[in-house]
PDB file of C-alpha atoms in Angstrom:
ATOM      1  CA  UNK M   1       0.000   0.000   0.000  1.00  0.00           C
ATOM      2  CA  UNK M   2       3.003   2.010  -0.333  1.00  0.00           C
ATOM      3  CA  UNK M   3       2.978   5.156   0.138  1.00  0.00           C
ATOM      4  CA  UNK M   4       0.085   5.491   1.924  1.00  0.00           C
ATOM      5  CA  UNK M   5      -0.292   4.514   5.759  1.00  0.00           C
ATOM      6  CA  UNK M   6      -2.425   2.878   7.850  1.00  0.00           C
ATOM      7  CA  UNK M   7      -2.425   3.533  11.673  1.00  0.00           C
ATOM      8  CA  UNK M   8      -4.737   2.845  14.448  1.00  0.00           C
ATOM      9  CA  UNK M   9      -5.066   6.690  15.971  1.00  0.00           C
ATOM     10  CA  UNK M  10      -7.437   5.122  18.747  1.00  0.00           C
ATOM     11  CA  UNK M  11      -8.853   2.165  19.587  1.00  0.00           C
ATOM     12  CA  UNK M  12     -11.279   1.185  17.099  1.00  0.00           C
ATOM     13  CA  UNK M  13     -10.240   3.932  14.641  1.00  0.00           C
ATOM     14  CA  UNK M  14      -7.881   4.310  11.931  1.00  0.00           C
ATOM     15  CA  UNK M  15      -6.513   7.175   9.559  1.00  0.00           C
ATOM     16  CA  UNK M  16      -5.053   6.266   6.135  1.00  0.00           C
ATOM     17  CA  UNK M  17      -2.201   8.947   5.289  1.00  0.00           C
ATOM     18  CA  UNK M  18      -0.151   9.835   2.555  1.00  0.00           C
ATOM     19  CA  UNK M  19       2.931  12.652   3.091  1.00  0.00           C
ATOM     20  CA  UNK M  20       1.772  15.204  -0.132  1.00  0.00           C
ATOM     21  CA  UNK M  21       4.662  15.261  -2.310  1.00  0.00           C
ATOM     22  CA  UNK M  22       6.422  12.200  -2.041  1.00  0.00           C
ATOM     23  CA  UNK M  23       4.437  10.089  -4.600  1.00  0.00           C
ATOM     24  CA  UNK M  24       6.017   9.123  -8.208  1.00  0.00           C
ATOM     25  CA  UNK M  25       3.266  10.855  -9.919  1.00  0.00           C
ATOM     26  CA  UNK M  26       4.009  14.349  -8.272  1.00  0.00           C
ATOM     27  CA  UNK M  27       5.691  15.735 -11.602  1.00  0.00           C
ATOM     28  CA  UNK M  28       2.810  14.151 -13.432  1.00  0.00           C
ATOM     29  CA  UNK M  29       0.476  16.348 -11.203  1.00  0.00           C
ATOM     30  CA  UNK M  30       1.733  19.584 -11.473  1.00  0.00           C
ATOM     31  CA  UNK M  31       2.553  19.052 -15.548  1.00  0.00           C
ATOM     32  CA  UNK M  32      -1.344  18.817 -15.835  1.00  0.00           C
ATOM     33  CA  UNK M  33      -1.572  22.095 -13.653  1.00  0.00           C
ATOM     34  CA  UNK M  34      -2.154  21.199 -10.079  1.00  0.00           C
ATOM     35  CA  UNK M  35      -0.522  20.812  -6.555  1.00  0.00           C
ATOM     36  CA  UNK M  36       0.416  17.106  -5.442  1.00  0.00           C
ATOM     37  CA  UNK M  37      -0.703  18.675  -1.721  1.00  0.00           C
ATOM     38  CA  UNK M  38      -3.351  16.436   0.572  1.00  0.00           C
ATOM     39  CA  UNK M  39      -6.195  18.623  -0.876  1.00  0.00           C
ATOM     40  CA  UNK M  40      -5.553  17.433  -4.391  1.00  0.00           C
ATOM     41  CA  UNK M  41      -5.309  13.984  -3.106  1.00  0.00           C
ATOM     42  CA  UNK M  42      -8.774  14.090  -1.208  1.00  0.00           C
ATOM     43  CA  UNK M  43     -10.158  14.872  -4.789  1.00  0.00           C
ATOM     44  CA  UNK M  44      -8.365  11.604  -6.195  1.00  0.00           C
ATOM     45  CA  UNK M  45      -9.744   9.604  -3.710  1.00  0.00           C
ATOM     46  CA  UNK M  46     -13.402  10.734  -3.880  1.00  0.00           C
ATOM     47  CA  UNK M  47     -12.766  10.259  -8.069  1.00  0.00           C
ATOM     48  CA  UNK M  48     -11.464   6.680  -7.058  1.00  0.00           C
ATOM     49  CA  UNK M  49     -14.538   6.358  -4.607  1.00  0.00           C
ATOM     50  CA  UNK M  50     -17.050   7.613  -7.016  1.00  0.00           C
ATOM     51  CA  UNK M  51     -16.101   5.880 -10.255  1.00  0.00           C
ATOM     52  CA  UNK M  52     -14.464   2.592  -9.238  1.00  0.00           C
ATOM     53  CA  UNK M  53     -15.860   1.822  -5.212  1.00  0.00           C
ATOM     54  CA  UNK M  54     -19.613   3.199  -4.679  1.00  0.00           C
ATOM     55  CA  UNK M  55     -19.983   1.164  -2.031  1.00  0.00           C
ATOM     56  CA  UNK M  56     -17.211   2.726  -0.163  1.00  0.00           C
ATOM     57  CA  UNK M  57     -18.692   6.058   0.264  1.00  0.00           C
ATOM     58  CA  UNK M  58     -19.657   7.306   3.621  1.00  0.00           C
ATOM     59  CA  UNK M  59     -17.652   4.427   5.337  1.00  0.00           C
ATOM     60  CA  UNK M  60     -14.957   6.973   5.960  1.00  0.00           C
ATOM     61  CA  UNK M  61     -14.218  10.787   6.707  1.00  0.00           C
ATOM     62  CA  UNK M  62     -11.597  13.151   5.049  1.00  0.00           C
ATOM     63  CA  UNK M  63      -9.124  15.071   7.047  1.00  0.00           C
ATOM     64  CA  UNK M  64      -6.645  16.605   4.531  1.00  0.00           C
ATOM     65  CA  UNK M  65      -4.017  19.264   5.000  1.00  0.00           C
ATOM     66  CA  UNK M  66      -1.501  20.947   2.945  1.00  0.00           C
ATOM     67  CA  UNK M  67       1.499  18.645   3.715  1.00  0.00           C
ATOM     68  CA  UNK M  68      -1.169  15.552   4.493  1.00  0.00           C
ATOM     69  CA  UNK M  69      -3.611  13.746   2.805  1.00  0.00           C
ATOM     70  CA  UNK M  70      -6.100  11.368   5.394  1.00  0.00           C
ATOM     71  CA  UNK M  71      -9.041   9.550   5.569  1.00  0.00           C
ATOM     72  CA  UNK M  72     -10.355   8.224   8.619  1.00  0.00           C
ATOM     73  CA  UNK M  73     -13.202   6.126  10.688  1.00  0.00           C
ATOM     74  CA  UNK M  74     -13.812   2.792  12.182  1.00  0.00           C
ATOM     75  CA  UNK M  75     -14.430   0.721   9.223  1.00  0.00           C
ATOM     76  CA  UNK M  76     -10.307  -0.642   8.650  1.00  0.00           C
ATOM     77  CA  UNK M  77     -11.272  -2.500   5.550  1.00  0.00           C
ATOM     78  CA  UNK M  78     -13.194   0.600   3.659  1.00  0.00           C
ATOM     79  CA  UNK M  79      -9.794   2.162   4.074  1.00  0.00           C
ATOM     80  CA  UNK M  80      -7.590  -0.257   3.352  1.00  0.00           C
ATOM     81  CA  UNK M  81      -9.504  -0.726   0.059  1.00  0.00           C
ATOM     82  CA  UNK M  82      -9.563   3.217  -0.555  1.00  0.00           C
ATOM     83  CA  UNK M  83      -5.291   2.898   0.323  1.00  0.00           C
ATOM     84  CA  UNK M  84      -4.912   0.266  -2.338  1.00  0.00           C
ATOM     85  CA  UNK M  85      -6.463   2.434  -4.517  1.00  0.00           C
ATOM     86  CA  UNK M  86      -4.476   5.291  -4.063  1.00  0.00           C
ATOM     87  CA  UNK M  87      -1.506   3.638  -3.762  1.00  0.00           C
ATOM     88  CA  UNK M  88      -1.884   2.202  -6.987  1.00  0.00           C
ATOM     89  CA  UNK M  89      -2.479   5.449  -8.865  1.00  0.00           C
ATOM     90  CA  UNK M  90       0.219   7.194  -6.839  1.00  0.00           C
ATOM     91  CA  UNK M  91       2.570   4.602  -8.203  1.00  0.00           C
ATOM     92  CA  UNK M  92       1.420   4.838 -12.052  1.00  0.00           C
ATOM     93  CA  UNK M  93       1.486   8.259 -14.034  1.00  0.00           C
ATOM     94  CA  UNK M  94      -0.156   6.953 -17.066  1.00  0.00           C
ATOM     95  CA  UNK M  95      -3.049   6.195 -14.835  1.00  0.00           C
ATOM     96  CA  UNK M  96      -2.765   8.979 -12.722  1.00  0.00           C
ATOM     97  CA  UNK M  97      -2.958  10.920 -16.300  1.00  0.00           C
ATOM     98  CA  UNK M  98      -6.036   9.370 -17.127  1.00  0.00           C
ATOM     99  CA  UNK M  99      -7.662   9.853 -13.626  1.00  0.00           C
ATOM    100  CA  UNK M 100      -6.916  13.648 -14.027  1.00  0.00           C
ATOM    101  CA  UNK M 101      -8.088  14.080 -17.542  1.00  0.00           C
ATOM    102  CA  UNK M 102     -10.952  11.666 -17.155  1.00  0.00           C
ATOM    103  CA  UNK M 103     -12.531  13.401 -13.831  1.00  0.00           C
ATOM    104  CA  UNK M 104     -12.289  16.931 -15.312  1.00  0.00           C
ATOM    105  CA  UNK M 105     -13.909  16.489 -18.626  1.00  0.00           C
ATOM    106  CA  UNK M 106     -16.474  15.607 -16.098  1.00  0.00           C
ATOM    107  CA  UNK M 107     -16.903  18.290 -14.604  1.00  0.00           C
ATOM    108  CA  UNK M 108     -14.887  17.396 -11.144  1.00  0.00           C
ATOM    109  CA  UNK M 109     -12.682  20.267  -9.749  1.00  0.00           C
ATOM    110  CA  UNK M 110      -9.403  19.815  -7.743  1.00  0.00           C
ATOM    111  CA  UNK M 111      -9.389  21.253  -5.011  1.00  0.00           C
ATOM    112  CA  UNK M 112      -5.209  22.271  -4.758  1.00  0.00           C
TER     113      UNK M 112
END
């Protein structure tokens, strides 16, 4: 699930977290005009939750911040999903391309 992280902040709860700016795809990012910061990848995950995992939406919160990208809740599996989904778009910049391209020309906005 490299790079993101999955930790137990409490008992019960987890928070999936990715450092912002550390991915392979960062160049990739800001080539198609937008800042590899935990905002932008809030918006990749709800594209990744929206077009690929329906059923994962609402299991989990969003907690973002400039440096940070996280997701958190109770339900360890929703997130570990949503992580292996990340991580494998964070690892591929011809898919990371296509996520970008595909969920503007519908209408999605970044929020970097």
């Amino acid at each position: 699930m490299y790079p993101m992280k999955l930790i137990g902040s409490t008992p019960g709860q987890y928070a999936l977290v990715l450092n912002a700016g550390t991915t392979q795809v960062d160049d990739v990012i800001e080539e198609l005009g937008h800042e590899p910061n935990g905002y932008f990848w809030e918006g990749v995950a709800q594209v990744l939750v929206r077009t690929e995992a329906p059923a994962l939406e609402g299991r989990f919160a969003y907690d973002p911040e400039g440096g940070m990208f996280c997701a958190y809740g109770g339900d360890r599996g929703a997130l570990e999903d949503l992580g292996a989904r990340m991580a494998a778009v964070a690892a591929d910049a011809d898919r990371m391309r296509r996520l970008i391209t595909a969920a503007e020309a519908d209408g999605f906005e970044f929020d970097d």
